Coordinates of C-alpha atoms and ligand atoms in Angstrom, one line a residue:
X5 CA -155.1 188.4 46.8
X6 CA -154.7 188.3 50.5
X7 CA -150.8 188.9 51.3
X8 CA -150.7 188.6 55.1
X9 CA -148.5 191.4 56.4
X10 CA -145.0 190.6 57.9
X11 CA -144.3 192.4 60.4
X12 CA -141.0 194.5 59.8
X13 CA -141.1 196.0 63.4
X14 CA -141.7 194.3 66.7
X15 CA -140.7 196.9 69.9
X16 CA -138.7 195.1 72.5
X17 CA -140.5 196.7 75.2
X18 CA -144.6 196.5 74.7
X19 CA -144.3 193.4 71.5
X20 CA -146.5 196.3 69.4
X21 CA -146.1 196.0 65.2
X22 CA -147.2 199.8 64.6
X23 CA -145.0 202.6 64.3
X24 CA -146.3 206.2 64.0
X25 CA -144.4 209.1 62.3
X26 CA -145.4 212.4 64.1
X27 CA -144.6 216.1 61.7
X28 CA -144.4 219.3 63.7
X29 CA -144.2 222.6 61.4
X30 CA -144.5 225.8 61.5
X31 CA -146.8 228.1 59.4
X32 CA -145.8 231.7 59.0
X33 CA -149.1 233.6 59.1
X34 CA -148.3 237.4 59.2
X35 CA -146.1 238.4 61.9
X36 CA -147.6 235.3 63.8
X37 CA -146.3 231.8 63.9
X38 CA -148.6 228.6 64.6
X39 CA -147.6 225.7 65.2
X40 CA -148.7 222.6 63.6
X41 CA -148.4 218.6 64.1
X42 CA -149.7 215.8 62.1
X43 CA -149.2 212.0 62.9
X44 CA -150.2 208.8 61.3
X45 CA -148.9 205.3 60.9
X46 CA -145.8 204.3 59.1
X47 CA -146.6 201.2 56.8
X48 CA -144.3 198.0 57.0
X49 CA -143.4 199.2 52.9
X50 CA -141.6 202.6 55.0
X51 CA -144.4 204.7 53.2
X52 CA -146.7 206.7 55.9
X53 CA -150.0 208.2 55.7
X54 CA -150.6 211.4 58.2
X55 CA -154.5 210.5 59.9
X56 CA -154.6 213.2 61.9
X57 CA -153.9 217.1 62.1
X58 CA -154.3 219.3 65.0
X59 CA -152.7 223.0 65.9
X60 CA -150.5 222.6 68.8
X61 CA -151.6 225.6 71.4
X62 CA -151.4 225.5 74.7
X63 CA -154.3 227.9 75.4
X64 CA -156.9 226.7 73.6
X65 CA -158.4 222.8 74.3
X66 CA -157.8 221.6 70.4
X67 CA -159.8 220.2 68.4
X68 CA -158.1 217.0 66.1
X69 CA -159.2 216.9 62.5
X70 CA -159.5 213.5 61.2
X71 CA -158.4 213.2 57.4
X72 CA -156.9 212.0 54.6
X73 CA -153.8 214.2 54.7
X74 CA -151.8 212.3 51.7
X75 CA -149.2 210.1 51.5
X76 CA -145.4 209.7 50.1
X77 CA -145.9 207.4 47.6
X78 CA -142.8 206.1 45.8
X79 CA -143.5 206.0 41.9
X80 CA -140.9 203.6 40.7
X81 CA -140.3 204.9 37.6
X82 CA -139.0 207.6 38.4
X83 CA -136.0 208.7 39.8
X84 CA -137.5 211.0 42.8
X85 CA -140.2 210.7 45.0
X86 CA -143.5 212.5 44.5
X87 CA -142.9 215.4 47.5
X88 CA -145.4 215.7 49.6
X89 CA -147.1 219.3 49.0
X90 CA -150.6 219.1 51.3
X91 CA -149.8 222.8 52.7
X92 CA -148.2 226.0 51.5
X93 CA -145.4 227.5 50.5
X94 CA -145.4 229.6 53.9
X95 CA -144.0 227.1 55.9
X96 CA -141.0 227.6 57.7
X97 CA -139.2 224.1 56.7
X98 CA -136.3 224.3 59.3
X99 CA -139.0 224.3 61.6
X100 CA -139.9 220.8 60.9
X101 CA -139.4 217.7 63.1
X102 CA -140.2 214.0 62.3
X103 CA -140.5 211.7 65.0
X104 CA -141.4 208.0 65.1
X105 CA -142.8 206.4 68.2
X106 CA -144.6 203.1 69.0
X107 CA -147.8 203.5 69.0
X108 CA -148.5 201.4 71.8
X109 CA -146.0 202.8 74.5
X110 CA -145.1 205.5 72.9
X111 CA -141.5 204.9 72.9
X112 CA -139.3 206.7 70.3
X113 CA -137.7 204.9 68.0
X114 CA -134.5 205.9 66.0
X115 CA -134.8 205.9 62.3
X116 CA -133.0 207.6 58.9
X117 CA -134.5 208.8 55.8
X118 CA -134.0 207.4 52.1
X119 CA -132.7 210.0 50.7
X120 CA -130.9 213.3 51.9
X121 CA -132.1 216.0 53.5
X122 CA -135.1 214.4 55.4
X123 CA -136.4 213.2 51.7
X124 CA -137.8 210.0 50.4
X125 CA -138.6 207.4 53.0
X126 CA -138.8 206.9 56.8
X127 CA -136.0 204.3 57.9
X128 CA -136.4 202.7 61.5
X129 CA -133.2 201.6 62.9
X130 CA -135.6 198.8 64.5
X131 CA -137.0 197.4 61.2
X132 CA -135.8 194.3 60.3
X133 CA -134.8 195.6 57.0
X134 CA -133.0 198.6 58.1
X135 CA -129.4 198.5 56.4
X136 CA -127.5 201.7 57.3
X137 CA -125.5 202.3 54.4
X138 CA -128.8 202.8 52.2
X139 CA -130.1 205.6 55.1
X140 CA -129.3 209.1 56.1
X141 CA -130.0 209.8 59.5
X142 CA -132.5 212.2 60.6
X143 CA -130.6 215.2 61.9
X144 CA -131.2 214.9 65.8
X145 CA -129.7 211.1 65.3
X146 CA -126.6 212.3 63.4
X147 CA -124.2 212.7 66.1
X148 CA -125.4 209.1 67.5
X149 CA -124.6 207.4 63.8
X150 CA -121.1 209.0 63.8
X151 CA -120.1 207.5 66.7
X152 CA -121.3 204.0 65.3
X153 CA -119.7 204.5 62.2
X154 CA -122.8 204.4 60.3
X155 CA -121.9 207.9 58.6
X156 CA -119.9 207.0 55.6
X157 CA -119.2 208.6 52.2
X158 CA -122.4 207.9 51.0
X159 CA -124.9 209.1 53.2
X160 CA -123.1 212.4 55.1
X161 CA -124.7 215.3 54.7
X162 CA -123.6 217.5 52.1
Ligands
ZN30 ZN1 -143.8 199.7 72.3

């Protein structure tokens, strides 16, 4: 069957429907670090699917690799979602940062996660389902929710 999509996200300043989550990381490779980013469009069910993958280096004119990268997908019967394990255990996880921008005019958009500490889903403040007592803010947006009274005793960070 056909469902047309509804469109959970509409930006107020280019009328675009697609939102696209951007990952930086670092990978610890011997006593070098390099710098990695992967972006791909968030899906109106908050599930996203990383499409592309480049190394982020000034120097050297990159080349993207186009890809299936994998995807959170949310397995309903159970408790936690499946993490999302494409690379290594050499990365340097506090060197990761999500962002979420339109993907026509590139505008960044605010959002929260699912769960704590940066797990489960991507939650835009701009979806039209976004309910703040179900998210946890992304770290850089933390300071922004406390002074809205967003933060509450569910989702503060431990
Ligand atoms: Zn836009």
């Amino acid at each position: 069957m056909n469902v047309k999509e509804v469109f959970k996200f509409t930006c107020k300043e280019c009328g675009g429907h697609t939102l696209v989550v951007n990952h930086t990381w670092n990978i610890l490779a011997g006593a070098n670090s390099e710098r990695w980013q992967e972006w791909g469009p968030l899906k109106g069910d908050h599930h996203w699917h990383y499409e592309f993958r480049e190394k982020i280096d000034d120097d050297i004119e990159n080349e993207v690799q186009r890809g299936d990268f994998g995807e959170f997908e949310e397995d309903d019967s159970a408790s936690e979602p499946e993490e999302y394990e494409a690379y290594g255990t050499e990365d340097d996880k506090e060197s990761d940062e999500f962002y979420v921008n339109c993907e026509s005019c590139d505008r960044e958009v605010e959002f929260g996660w699912s769960k704590p500490d940066r797990h489960g889903l991507i939650m835009p403040v701009e979806f039209s389902d976004f309910v703040p007592s179900e998210s946890w803010p992304d770290p850089k947006y933390t300071d922004i929710w406390q002074q809205r009274k967003w933060l509450h005793m569910g989702n503060v960070q431990p």
